[in-house]
Coordinates of C-alpha atoms in Angstrom, one line a residue:
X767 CA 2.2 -24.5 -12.4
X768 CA -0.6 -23.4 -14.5
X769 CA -3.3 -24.7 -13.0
X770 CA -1.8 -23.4 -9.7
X771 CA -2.3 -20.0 -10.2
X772 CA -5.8 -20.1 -11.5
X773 CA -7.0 -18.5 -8.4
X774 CA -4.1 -16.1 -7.9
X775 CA -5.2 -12.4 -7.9
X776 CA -4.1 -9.0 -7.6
X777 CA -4.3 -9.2 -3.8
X778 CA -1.1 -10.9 -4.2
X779 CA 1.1 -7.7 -5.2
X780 CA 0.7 -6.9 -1.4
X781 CA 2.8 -9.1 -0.3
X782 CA 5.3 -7.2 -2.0
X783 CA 4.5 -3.8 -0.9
X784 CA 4.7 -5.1 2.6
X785 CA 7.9 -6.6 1.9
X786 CA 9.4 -3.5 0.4
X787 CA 8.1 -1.3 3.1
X788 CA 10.1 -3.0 5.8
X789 CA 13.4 -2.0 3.4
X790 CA 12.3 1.8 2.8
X791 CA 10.9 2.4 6.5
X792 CA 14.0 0.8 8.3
X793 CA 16.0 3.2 5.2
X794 CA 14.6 6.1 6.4
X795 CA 14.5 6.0 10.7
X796 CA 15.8 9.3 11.8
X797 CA 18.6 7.4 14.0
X798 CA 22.0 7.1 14.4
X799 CA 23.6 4.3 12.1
X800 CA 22.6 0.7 13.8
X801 CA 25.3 -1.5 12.8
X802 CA 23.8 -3.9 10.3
X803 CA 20.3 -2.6 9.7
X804 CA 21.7 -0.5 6.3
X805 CA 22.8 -4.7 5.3
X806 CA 19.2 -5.9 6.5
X807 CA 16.9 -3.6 4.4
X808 CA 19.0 -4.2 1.4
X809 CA 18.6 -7.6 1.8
X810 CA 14.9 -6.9 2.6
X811 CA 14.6 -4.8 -0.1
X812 CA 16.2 -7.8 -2.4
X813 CA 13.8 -10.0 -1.5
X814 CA 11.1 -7.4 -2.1
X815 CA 12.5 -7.3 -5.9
X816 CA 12.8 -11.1 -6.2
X817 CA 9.1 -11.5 -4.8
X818 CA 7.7 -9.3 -7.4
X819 CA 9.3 -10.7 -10.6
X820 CA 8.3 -13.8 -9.6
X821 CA 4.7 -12.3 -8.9
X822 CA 5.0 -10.6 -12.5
X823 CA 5.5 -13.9 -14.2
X824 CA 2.5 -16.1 -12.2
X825 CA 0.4 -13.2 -12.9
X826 CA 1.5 -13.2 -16.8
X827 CA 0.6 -17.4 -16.5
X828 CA -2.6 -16.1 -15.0
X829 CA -4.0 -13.8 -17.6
X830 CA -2.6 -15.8 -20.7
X831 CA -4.2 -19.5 -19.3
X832 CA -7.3 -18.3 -17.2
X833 CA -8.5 -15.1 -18.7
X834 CA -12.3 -16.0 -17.5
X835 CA -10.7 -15.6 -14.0
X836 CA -8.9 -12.6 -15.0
X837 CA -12.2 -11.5 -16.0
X838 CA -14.1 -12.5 -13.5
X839 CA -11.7 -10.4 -11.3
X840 CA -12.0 -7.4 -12.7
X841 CA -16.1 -7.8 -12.4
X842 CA -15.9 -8.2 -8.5
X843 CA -16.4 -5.4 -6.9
X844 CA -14.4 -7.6 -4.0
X845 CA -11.2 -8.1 -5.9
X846 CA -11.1 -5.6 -8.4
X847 CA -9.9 -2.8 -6.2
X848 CA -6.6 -4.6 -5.8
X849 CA -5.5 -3.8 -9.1
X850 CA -3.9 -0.7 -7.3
X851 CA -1.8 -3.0 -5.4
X852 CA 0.0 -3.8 -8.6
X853 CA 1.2 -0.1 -9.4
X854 CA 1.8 0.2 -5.7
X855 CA 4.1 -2.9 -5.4
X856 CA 6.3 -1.7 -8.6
X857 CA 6.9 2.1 -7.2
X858 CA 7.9 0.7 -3.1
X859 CA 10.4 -1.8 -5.2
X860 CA 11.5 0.7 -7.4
X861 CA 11.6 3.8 -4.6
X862 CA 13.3 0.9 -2.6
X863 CA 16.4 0.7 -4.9
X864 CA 17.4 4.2 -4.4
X865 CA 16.6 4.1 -0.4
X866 CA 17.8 0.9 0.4
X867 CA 18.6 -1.4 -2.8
X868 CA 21.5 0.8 -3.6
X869 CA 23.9 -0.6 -1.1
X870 CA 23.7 -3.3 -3.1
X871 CA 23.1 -2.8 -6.5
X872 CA 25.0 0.7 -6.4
X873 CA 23.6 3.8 -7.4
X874 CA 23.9 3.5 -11.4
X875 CA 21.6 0.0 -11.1
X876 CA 19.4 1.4 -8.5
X877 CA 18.9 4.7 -10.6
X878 CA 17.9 2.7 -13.4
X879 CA 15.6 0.2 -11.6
X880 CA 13.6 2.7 -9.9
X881 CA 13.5 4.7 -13.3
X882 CA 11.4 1.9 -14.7
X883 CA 10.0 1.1 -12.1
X884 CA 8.8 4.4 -11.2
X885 CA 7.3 4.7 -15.0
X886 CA 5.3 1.4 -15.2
X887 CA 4.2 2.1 -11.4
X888 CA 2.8 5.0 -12.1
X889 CA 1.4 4.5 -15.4
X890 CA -0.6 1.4 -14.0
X891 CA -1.3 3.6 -10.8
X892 CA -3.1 6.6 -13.3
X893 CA -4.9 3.6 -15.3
X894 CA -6.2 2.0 -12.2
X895 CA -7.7 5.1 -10.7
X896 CA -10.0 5.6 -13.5
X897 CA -10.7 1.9 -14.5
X898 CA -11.7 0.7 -11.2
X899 CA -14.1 3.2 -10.1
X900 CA -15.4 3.5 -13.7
X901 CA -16.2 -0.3 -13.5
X902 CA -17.8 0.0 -9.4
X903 CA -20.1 2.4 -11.4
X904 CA -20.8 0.5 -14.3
X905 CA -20.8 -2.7 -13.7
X906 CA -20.1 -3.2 -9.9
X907 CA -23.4 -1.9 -9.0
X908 CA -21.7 -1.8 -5.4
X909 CA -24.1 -1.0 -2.5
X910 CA -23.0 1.4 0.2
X911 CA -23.2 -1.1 2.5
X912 CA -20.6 -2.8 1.1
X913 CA -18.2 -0.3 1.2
X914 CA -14.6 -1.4 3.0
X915 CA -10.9 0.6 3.1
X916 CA -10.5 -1.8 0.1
X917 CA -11.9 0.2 -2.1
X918 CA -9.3 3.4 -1.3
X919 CA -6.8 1.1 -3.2
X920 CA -6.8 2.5 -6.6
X921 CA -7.1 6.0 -5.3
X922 CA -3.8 5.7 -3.2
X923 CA -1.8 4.3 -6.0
X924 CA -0.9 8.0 -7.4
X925 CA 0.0 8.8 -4.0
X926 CA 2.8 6.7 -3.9
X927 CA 3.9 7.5 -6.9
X928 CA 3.8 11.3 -5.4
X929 CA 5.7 10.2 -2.8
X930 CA 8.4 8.2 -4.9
X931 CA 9.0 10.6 -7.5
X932 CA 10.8 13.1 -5.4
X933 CA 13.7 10.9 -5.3
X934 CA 14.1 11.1 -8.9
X935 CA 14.3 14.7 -9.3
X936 CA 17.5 14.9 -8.2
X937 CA 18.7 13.3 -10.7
X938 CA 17.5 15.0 -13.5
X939 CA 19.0 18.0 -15.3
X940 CA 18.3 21.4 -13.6
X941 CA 15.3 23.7 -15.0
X942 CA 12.0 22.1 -16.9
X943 CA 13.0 18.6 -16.1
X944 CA 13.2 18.8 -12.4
X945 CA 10.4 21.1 -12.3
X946 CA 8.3 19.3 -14.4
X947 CA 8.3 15.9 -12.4
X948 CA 8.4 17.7 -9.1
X949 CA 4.9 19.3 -10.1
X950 CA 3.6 16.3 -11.6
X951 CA 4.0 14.4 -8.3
X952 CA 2.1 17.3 -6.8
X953 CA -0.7 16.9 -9.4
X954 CA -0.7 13.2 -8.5
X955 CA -0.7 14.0 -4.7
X956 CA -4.1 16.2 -4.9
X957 CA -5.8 14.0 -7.5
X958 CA -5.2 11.0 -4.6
X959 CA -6.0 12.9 -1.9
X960 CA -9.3 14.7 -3.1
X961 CA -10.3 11.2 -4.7
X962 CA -9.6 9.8 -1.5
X963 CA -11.4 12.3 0.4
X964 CA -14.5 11.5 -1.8
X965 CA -14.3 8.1 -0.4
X966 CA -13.4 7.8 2.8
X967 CA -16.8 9.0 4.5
X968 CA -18.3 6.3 2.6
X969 CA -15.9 3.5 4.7
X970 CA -16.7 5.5 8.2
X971 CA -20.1 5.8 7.6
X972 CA -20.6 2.0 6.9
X973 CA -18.8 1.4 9.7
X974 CA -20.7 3.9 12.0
X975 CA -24.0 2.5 10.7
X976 CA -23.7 -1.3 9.5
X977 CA -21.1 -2.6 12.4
X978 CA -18.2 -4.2 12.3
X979 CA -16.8 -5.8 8.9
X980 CA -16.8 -9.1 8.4
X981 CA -14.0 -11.1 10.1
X982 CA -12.0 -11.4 7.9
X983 CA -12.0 -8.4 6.2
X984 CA -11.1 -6.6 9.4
X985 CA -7.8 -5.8 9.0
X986 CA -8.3 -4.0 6.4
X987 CA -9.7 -1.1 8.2
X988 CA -5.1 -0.3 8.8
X989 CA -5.4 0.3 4.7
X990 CA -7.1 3.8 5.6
X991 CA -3.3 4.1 6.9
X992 CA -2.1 4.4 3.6
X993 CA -3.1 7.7 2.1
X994 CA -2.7 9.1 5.7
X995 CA 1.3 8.3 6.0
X996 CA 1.7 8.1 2.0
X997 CA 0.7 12.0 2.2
X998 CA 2.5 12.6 5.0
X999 CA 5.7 11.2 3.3
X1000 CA 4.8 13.2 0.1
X1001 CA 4.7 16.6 1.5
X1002 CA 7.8 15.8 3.4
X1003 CA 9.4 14.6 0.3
X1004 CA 8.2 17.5 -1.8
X1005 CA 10.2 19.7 0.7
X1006 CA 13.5 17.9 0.4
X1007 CA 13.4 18.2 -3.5
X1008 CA 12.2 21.4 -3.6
X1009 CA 14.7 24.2 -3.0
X1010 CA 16.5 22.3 -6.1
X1011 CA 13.7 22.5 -8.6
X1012 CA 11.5 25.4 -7.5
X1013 CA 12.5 29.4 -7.5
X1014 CA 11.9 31.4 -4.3
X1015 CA 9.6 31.3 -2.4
X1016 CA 8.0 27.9 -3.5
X1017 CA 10.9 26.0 -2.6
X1018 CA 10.9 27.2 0.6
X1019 CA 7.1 26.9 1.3
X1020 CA 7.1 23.4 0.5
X1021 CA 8.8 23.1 3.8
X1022 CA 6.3 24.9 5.5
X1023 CA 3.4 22.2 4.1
X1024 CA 5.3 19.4 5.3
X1025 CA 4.7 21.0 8.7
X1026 CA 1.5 22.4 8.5
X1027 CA -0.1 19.2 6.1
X1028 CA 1.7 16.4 8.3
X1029 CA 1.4 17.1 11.4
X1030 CA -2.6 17.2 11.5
X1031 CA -2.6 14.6 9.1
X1032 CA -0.6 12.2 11.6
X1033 CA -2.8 12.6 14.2
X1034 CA -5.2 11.5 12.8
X1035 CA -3.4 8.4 11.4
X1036 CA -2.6 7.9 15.5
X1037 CA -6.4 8.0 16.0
X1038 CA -7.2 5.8 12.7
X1039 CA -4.4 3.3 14.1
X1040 CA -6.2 2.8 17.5
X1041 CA -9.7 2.6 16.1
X1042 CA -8.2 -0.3 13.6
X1043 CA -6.5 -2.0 16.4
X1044 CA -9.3 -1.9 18.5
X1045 CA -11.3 -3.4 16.1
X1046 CA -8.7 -6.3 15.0
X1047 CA -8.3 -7.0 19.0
X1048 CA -12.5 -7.4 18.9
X1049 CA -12.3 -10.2 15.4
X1050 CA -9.1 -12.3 17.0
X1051 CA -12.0 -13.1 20.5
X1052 CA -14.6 -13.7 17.6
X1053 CA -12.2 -16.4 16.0
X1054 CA -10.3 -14.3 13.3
X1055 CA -8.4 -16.3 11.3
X1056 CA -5.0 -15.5 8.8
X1057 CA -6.0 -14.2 5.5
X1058 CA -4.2 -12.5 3.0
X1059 CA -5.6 -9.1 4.4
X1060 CA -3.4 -9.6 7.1
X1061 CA -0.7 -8.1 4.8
X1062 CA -2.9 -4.4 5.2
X1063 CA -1.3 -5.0 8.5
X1064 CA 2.3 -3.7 7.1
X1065 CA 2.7 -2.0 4.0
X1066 CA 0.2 0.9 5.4
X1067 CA 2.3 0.7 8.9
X1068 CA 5.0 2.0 6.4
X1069 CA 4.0 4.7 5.1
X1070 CA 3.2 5.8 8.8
X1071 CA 7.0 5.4 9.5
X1072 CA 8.3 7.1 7.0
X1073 CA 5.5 9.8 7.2
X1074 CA 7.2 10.2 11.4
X1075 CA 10.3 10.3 9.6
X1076 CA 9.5 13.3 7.4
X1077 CA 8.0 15.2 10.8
X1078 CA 11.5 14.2 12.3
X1079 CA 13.4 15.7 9.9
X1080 CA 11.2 19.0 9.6
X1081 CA 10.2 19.6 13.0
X1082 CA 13.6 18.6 14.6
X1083 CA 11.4 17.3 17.3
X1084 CA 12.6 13.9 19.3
X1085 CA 8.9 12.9 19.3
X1086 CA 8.7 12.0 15.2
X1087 CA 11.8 10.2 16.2
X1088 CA 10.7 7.8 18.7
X1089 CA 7.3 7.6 16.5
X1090 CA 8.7 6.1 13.5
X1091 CA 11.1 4.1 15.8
X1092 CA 8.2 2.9 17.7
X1093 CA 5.6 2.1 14.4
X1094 CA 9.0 0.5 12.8
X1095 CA 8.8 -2.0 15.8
X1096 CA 5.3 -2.6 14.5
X1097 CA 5.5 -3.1 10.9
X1098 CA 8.5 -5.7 11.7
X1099 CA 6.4 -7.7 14.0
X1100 CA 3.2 -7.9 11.5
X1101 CA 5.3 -8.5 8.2
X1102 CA 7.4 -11.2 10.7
X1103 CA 3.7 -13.0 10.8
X1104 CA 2.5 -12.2 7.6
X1105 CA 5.3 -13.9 6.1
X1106 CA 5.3 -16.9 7.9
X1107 CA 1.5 -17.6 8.0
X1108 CA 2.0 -17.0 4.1
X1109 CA 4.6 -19.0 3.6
X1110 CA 2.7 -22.2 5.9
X1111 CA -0.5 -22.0 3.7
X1112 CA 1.8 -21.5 0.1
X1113 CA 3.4 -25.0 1.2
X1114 CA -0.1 -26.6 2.3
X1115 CA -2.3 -25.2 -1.0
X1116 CA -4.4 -23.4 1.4
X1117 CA -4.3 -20.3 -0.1
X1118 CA -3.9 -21.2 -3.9
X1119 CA -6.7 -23.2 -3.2
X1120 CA -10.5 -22.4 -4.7
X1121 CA -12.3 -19.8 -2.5
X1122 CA -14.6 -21.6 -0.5
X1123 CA -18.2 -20.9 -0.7
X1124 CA -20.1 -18.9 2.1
X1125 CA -22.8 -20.4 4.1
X1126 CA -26.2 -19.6 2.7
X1127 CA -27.2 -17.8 6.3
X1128 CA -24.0 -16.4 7.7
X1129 CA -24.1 -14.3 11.1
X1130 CA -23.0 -10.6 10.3
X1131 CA -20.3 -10.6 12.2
X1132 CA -18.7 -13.8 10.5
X1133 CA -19.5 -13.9 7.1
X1134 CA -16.3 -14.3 4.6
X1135 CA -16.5 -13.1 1.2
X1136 CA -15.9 -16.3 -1.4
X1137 CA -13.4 -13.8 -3.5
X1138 CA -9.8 -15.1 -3.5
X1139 CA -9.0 -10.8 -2.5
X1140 CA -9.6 -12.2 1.0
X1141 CA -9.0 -16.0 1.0

């Protein structure tokens, strides 16, 4: 068991946020009750909670037997940005338990789970998105040219907590308490958005100007996905919690941003989500195999969903409500394939395996990196 996580990395922890996405999105379709799907995402969302305990404890074998991996990890400018994908997979279990987990758990368990959850998530989230792009600077040395949707990883992770948090103000005592977290997920919302909005051009404009990404490394071009629907979600959020923790008239205007932020915002996720596809479509004819980036295929899908699901409930237009049903379809169908290609190379060692090397002369347009972020 030790030995079989020397190569296990961050990249990992998506798995889980995929997984927990499927519970939270299907949780929050503006539909009328389908019989069974409440009984699915719990069960989803179980799985979700089971997958990153056991995740926790390889990681823990990880860093206490093979800290020059660990090391070596943090170092590459290729793996390192997945560090966000750990506070990212502990808030979607933990926001899970209160959307979806409840049903089974009930609400004092699922209270307390996300409560924890919620605080380690975004403690590691706030940590993350000062370490890594302190160390790209420092000791990354990154080139522009490598820049991929990757590195928005660290910068999204307060975003989800932004977007999570809201469920938890509810459930704190009426004045400074509910006020205080409320604001604090809006503090984490604009420090993720600007910090994502410093980054972003860099991604386009490698891809405008040094071609497609590598093969492999295509799909992660539906991670730009994520701060688009996680903000979406947010602002949406915001507006639910706010007429209960905010005097007149910020309570109100919240609801007014959820509008005038998300729909915009959505549209261009709509453009983002063609442009990725396209691209994907383009790698599968030049032999694109499964990787573990396949996973950017759900999680990011997600936050889409639930960000159509906020528009539903705001706009009151039937539109959102086909949207989210529509992207649901999607994220169902790529975490149905994630899973099982996942599960196929767990049980043949491919992907615990030793990165391979790269040929010394690769063609652009096939060249896979030799980090295990990607493997």
């Amino acid at each position: 068991m030790v030995t079989a996580v020397r190569h296990l990395g961050p990249h990992w922890y998506a798995a889980v946020m995929g997984t927990a996405a499927v519970a939270t999105a299907g949780a929050a379709l503006p539909v009328p009750r389908v019989p069974g799907l409440r009984t699915v995402c719990a069960a989803v969302w179980a799985l979700s909670l089971l997958l990153l305990l056991a995740l926790l404890a390889a990681r823990a074998l990880h860093w206490a037997h093979h800290r020059d991996q660990a090391r070596a990890h943090l170092l590459d400018p290729a793996v390192a940005p997945f560090y966000g994908c750990l506070s990212m997979a502990l808030l979607a279990v933990g926001g899970g338990a209160l959307t979806a987990g409840r049903d089974w758990i009930g609400d004092a368990a699922a209270l307390a789970v996300d409560t924890v959850l919620f605080t380690a998530g975004t403690a590691t989230g706030l940590a993350a998105a000062v370490a890594v792009p302190y160390l790209m600077a420092v000791r990354h040395r990154a080139d522009a040219a490598q820049a991929t949707p990757v590195w928005l990883l660290p910068l999204v992770a307060p975003m989800v907590a932004a977007a999570t948090g809201p469920l938890l103000v509810t459930h704190l005592p009426p004045g400074q308490a509910r006020r205080t977290l409320l604001l604090g997920c809006v503090a984490m919302f604009g420090l993720s958005l600007l910090a994502t909005s410093l980054m972003l051009p860099l991604v386009f404009a490698r891809l405008i100007t040094g071609g497609p990404l590598p093969l492999a490394l295509t799909p992660s071009l539906f991670l730009v996905l994520g701060p688009l629907g996680q903000s979406t979600t947010a602002v949406g959020a915001f507006a639910d919690a706010a007429p209960g923790a905010l005097p007149a008239p910020y309570g109100e205007g919240f609801g007014v941003l959820a509008v005038l932020y998300g729909v915009p915002v959505m549209g261009f996720a709509l453009l983002w989500l063609g442009l990725a596809a396209a691209h994907v479509v383009r790698a599968r004819r030049h032999g694109m195999g499964f990787a573990m980036t396949w996973w950017a295929f759900t999680f990011p899908v997600g936050t889409c969903v639930t960000g159509a699901a906020a528009l539903a409930r705001h706009t009151g237009l039937f539109v959102y409500d086909g949207l989210a049903v529509g992207l649901y379809g999607l994220l169902v169908a790529a975490w149905t394939v994630a899973a099982v290609r996942t599960a196929r190379g767990l049980l043949s060692g491919a992907l615990l395996a030793a990165p391979r090397t790269a040929p010394v002369a690769p063609r652009p347009v096939t060249v896979r990196t030799t980090s295990g972020a990607v493997r």
